[in-house]
Short mmCIF file of C-alpha atoms in Angstrom, two decimals:
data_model
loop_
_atom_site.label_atom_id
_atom_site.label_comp_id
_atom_site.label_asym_id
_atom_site.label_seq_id
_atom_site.Cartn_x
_atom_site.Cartn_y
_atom_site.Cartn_z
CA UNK A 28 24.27 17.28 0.45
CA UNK A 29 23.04 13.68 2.10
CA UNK A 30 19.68 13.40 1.26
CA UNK A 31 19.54 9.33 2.55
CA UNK A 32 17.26 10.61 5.37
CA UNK A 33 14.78 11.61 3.21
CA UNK A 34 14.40 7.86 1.83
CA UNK A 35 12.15 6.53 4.85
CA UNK A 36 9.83 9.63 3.53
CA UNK A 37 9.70 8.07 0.20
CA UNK A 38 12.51 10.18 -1.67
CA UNK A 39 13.66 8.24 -4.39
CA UNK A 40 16.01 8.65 -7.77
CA UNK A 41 12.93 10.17 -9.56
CA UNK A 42 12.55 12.40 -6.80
CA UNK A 43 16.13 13.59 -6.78
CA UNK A 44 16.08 14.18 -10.67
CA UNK A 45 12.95 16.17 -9.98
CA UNK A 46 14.77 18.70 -7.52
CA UNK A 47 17.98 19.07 -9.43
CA UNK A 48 17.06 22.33 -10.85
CA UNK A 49 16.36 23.71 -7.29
CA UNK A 50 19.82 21.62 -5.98
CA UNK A 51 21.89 23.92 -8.15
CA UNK A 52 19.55 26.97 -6.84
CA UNK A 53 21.07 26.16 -3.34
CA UNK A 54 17.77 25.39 -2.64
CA UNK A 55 16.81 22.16 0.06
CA UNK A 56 14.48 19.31 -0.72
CA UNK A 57 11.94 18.30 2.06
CA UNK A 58 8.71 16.81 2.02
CA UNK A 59 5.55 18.36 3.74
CA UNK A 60 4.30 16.84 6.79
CA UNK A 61 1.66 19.03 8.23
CA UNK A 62 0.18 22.38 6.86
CA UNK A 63 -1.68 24.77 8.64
CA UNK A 64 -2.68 28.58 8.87
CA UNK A 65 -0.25 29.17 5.75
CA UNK A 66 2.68 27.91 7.14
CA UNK A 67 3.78 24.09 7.26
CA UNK A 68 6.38 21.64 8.36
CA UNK A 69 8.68 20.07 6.45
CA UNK A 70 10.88 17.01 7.10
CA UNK A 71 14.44 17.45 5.43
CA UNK A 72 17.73 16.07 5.80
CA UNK A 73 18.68 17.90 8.54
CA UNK A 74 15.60 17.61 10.57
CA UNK A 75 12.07 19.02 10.37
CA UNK A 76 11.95 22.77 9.66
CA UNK A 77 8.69 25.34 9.80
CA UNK A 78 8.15 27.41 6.60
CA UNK A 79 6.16 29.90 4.72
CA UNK A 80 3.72 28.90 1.90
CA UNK A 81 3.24 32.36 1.06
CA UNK A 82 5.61 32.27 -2.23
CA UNK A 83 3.46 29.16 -3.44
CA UNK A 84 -0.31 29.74 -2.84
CA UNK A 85 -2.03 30.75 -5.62
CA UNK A 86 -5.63 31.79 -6.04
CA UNK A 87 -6.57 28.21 -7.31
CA UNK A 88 -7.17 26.08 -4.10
CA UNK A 89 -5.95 22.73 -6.06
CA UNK A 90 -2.12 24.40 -6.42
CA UNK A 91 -1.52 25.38 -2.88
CA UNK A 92 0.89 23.53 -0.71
CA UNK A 93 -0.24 20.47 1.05
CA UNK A 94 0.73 17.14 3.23
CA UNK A 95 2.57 14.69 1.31
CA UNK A 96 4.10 16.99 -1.20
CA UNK A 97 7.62 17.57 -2.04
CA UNK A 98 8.93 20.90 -1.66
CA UNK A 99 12.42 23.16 -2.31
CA UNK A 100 12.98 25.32 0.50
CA UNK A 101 15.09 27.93 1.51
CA UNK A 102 18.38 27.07 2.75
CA UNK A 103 18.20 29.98 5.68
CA UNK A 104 16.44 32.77 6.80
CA UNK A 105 13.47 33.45 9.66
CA UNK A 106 11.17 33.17 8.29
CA UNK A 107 11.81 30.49 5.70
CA UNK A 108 10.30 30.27 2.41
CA UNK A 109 8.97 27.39 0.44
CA UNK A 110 9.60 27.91 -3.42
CA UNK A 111 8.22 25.66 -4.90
CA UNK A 112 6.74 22.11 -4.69
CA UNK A 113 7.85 18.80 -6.95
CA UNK A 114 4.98 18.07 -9.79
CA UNK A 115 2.53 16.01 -8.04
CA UNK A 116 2.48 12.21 -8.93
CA UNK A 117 -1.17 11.56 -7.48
CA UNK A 118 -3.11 14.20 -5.60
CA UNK A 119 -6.14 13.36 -3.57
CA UNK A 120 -9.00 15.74 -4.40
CA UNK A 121 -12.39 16.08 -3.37
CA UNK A 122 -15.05 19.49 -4.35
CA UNK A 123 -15.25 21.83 -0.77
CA UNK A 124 -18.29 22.38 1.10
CA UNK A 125 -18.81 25.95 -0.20
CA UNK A 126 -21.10 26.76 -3.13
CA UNK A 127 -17.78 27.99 -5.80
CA UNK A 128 -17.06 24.71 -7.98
CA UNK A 129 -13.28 24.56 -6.18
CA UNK A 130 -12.01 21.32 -5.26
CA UNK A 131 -10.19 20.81 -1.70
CA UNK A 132 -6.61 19.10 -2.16
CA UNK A 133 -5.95 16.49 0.71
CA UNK A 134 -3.01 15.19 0.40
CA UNK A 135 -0.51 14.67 -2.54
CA UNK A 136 2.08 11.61 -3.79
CA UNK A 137 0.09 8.98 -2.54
CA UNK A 138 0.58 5.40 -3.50
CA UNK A 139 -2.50 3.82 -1.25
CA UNK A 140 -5.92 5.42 -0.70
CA UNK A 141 -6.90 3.24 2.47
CA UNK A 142 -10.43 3.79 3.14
CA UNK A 143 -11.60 2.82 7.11
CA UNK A 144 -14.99 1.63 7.74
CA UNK A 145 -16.38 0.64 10.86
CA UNK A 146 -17.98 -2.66 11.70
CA UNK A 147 -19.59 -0.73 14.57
CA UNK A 148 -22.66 0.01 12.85
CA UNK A 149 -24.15 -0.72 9.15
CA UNK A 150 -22.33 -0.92 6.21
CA UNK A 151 -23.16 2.13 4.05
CA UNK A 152 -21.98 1.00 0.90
CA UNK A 153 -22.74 3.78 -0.97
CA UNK A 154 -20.23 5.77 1.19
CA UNK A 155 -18.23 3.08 0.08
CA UNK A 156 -18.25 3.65 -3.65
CA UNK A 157 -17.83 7.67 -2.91
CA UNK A 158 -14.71 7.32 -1.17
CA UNK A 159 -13.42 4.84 -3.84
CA UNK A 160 -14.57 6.62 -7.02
CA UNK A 161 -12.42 9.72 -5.16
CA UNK A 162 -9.72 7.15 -4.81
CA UNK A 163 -9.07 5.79 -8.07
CA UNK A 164 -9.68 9.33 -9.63
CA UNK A 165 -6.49 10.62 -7.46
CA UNK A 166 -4.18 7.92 -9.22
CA UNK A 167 -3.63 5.75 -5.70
CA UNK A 168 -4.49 2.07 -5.28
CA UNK A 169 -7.25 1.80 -3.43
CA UNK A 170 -7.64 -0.58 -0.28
CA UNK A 171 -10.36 -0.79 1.97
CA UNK A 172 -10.16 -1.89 5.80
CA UNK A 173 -12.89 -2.90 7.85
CA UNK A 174 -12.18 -1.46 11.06
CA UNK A 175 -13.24 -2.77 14.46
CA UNK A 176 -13.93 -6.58 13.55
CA UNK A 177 -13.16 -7.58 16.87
CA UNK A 178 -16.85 -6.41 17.41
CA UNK A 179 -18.55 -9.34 14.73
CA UNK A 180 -16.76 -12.52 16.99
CA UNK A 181 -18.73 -14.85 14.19
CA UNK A 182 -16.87 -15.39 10.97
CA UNK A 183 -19.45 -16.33 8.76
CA UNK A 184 -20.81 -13.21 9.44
CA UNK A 185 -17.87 -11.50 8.86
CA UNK A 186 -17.47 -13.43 5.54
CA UNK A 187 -20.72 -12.13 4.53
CA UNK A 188 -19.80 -8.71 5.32
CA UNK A 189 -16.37 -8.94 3.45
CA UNK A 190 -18.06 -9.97 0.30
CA UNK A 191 -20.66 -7.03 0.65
CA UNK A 192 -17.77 -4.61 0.08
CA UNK A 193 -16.00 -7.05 -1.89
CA UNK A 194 -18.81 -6.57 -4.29
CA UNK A 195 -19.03 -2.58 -3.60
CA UNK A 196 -15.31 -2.84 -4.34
CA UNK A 197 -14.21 -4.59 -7.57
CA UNK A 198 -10.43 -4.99 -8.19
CA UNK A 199 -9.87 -3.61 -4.54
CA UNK A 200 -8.30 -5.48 -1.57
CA UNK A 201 -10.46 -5.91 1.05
CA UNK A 202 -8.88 -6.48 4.09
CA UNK A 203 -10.64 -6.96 7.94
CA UNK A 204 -8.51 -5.22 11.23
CA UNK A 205 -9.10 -4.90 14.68
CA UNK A 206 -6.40 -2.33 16.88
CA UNK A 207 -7.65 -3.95 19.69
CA UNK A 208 -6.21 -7.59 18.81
CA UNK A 209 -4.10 -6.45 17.03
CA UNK A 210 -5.65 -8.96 13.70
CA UNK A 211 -5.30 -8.38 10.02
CA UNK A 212 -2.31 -5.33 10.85
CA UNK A 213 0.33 -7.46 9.64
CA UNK A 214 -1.56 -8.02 6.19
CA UNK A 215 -1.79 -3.99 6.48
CA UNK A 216 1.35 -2.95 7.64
CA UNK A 217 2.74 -5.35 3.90
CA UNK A 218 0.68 -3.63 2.18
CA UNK A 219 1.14 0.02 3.01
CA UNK A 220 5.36 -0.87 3.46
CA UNK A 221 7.40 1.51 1.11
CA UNK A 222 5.01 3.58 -0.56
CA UNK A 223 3.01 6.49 0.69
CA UNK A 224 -0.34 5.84 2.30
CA UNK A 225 -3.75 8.16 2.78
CA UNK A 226 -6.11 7.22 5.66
CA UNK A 227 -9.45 8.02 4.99
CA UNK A 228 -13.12 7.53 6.34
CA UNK A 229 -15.60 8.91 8.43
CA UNK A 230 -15.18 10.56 12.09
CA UNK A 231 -15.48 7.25 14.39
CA UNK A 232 -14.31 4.53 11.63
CA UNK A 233 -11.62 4.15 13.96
CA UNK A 234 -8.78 6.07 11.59
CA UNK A 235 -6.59 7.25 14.98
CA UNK A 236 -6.87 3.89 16.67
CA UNK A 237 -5.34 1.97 13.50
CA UNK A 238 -2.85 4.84 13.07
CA UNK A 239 -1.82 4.39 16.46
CA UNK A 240 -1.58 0.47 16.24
CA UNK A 241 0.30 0.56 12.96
CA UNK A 242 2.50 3.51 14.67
CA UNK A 243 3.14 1.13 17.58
CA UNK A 244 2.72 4.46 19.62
CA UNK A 245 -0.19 6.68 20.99
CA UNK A 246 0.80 9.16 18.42
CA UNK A 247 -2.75 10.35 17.43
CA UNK A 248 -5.47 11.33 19.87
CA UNK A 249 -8.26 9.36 20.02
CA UNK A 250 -11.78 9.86 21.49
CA UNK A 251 -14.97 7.40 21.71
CA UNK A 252 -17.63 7.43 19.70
CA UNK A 253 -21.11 7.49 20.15
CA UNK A 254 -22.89 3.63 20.52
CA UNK A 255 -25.50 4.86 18.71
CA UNK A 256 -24.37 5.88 15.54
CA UNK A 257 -20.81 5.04 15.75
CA UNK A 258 -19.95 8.51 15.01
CA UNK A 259 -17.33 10.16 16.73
CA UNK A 260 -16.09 14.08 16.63
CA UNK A 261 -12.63 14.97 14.13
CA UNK A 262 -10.20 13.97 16.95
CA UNK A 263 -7.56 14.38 14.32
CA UNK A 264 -8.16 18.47 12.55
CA UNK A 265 -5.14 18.56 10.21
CA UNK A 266 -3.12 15.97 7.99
CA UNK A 267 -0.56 14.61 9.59
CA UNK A 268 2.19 12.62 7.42
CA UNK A 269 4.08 9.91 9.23
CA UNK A 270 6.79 7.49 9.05
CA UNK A 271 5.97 3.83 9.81
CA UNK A 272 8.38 1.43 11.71
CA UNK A 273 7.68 -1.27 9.44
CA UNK A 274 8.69 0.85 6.28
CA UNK A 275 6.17 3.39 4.09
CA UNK A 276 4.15 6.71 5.68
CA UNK A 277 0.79 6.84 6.59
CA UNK A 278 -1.10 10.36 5.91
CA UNK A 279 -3.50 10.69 8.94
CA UNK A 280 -6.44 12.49 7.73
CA UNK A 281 -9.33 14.54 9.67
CA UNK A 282 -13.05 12.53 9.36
CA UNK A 283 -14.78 13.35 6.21
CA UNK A 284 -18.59 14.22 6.63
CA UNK A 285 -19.08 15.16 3.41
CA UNK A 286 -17.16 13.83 0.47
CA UNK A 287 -18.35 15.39 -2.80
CA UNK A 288 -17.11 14.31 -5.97
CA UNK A 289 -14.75 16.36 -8.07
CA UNK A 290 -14.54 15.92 -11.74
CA UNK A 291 -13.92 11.91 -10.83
CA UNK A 292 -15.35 10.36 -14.06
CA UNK A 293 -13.12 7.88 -14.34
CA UNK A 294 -12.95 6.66 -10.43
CA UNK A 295 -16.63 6.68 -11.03
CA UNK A 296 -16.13 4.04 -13.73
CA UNK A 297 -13.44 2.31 -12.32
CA UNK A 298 -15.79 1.26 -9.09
CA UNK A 299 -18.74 0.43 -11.48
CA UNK A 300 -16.39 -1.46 -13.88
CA UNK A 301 -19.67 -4.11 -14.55
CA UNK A 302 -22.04 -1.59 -15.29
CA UNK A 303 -19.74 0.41 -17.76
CA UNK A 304 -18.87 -3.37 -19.21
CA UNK A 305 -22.76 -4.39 -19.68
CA UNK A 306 -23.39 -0.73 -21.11
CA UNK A 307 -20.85 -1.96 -24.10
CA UNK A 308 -23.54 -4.01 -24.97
CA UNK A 309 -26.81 -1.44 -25.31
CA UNK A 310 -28.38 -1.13 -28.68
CA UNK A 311 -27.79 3.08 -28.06
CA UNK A 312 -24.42 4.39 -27.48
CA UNK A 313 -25.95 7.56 -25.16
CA UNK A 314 -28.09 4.69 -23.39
CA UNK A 315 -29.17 6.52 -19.93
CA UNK A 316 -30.24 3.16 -18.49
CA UNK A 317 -33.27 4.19 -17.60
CA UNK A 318 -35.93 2.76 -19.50
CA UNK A 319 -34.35 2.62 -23.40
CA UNK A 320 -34.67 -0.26 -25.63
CA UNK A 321 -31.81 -2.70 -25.62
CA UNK A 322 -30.68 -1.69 -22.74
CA UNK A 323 -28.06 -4.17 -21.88
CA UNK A 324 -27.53 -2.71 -17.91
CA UNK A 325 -31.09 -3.07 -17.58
CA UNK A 326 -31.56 -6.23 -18.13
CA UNK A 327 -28.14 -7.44 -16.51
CA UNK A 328 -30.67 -6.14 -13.12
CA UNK A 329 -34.03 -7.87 -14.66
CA UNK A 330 -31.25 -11.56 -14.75
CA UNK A 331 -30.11 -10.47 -11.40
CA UNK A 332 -26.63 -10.51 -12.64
CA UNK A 333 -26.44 -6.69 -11.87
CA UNK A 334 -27.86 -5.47 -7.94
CA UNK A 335 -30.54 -2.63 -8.71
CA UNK A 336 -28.65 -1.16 -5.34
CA UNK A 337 -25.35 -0.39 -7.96
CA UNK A 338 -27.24 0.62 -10.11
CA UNK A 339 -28.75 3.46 -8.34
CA UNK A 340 -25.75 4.37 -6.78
CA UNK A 341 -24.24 4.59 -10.03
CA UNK A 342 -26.88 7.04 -11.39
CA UNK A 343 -26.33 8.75 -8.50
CA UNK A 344 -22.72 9.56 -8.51
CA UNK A 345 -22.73 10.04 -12.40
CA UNK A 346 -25.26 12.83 -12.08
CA UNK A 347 -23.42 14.47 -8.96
CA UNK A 348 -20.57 14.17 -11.28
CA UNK A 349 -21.90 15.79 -13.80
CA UNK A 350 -23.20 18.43 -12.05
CA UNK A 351 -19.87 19.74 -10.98
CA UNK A 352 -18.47 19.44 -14.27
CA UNK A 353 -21.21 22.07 -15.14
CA UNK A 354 -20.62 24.20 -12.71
CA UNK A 355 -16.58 23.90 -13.24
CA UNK A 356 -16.90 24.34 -16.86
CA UNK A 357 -19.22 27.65 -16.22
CA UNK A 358 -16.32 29.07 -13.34
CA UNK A 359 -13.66 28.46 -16.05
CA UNK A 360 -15.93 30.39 -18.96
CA UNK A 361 -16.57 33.10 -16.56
CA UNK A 362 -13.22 33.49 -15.69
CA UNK A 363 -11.76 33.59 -19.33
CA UNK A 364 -14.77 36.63 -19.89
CA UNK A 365 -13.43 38.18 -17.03
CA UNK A 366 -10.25 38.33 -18.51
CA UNK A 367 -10.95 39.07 -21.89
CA UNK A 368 -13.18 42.31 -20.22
CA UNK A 369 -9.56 43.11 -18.52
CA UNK A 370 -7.44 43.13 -21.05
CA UNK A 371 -10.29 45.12 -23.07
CA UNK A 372 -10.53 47.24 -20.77
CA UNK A 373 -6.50 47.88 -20.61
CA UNK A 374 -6.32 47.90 -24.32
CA UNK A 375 -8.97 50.88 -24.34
CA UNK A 376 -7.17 52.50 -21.55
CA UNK A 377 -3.30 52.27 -23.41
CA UNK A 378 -5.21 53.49 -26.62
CA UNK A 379 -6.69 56.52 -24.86
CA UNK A 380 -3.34 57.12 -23.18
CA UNK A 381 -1.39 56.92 -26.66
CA UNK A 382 -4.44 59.60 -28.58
CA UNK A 383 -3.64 61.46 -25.16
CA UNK A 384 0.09 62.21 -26.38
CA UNK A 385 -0.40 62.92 -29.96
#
């Protein structure tokens, strides 16, 4: 089978090494494009095809099919089956809204986490850091965009605003667009060009507008937000993966109102890479940073060399952190004495059976 139509989705030799197992199955490679109500679409070499996920969803919400991953599907049949999906190189995760510590999977096999803020209203740079500490947890590079910079004309105070995030944002490209000029979407388009991309943000950072312009076509709805907040509703409500003209797809995402943390320790560190460098330095090794003696962090703030703002916002997303952790770690011990009460309970049962017949 020609699978060279799959290589504008991203299919490479890795890929095809991956599905061999499935090849000789009779199985057919495709790669997930949109998933909804338990059924999804899937771009393959002969087109894109709708299929079941019902063979592949498992009680764990972090194993169930999603946009960007790559799939073996059946070759024929109404209604058509997925089988199984590709191990995941990078998976975009975030913990769901409900009070179960489960974590949401957004998209999967991404290669650029580009986070969209608007320069419609005040930077929340905190907002920042959560969507990046998410980022660098899921394995992507991260890149933020500052959406909408048509609307600060002056560019020293753009500069300014640049290095804000800059700062937010260590070892993270920082790069200012505006769909209506079309300026800074070259720089973009490089950037996202062969590898797989995630759009993320907030409803009204302008996500659909620079899909569109990057698109070259009205391809995603878009509706205006409100001047006073810059908010908008989720014009977009499912992820959507697409293939760009200039090379690369872009993963359309709906806005994110809440993005929780889940178990993202080390995306947590990689945004605060200062403070984690100045804490090699504290006389304790558990140093909280709070008020202990020796406390190199602390006095990286008292020198000014540190912002107290980080700082907080590192405490912050360490102890939300933290807290899910807990909470996973008590799921997965409740589960396990679940079990253990099943299989004691079958044991009893067998042994009961087997007296039963002597």
């Amino acid at each position: 089978m020609d699978l060279s139509p799959l290589v504008s989705y991203g299919w490479d030799d890795a890929w095809a090494d991956e599905f061999a197992p499935y090849l000789s199955e009779g199985l057919v490679a495709g790669r997930v494009i949109r998933v909804d109500r338990g059924q999804c679409d899937v771009a393959t070499a002969d087109g894109v095809i709708r299929a079941d996920t019902a063979f592949v969803t498992p009680h764990d919400p972090m194993r169930v099919v999603c946009t960007g991953d790559w799939v073996a599907v059946e070759p024929s049949g109404h209604p058509r089956y997925v089988r199984a999906y590709l191990p995941r190189r990078t998976a975009f995760v975030r913990s769901t809204s409900s009070k179960r510590s489960e974590g949401q999977i957004l998209a999967a096999n991404v290669d650029h986490a580009v986070v969209a803020v608007s320069l419609a209203v005040e930077l929340d740079l905190g907002r920042v850091e959560r969507f990046l500490a998410l980022a660098w947890e899921s394995g992507a590079q991260p890149v933020v965009v500052l959406t909408k910079a048509d609307l600060v004309p002056d560019p020293a105070t753009l500069g300014h605003l640049v290095q804000d995030v800059e700062t937010a944002a260590p070892g993270v490209p920082v790069l200012t667009a505006s769909s209506a000029t079309g300026e800074g979407l070259d720089v973009l388009e490089a950037v996202l060009a062969g590898g797989t991309a995630v759009l993320l943000g907030q409803s009204g950072a302008g996500k659909s507008t620079l899909a569109n312009a990057l698109l070259g076509a009205d391809v995603m709805e878009v509706q205006a937000t409100r001047d006073m907040d810059g908010k908008g509703r989720h014009t977009t409500t499912t992820r959507n993966l697409l293939v760009l003209p200039g090379g690369g797809v872009l993963i359309d995402t709906p806005g994110l109102r809440g993005v929780g943390l889940w178990d993202a320790e080390t995306g947590v560190g990689q945004v605060f890479a200062e403070i984690e460098e100045f804490a090699a330095d504290c006389r304790f090794q558990d140093c909280a940073h709070v008020a202990e003696p020796g406390c190199a962090v602390l006095e990286a703030v008292d020198s000014g060399a540190l912002p107290e703002r980080r700082l907080d916002s590192y405490r912050k997303l360490i102890r939300e952190n933290q807290r899910i952790v807990a909470k996973t770690d008590a799921r997965v011990r409740a589960e396990i004495r679940r079990d253990w009460k099943r299989k004691g309970a079958e044991g009893r049962a067998a042994m009961e059976a087997k007296r039963g017949r002597w």
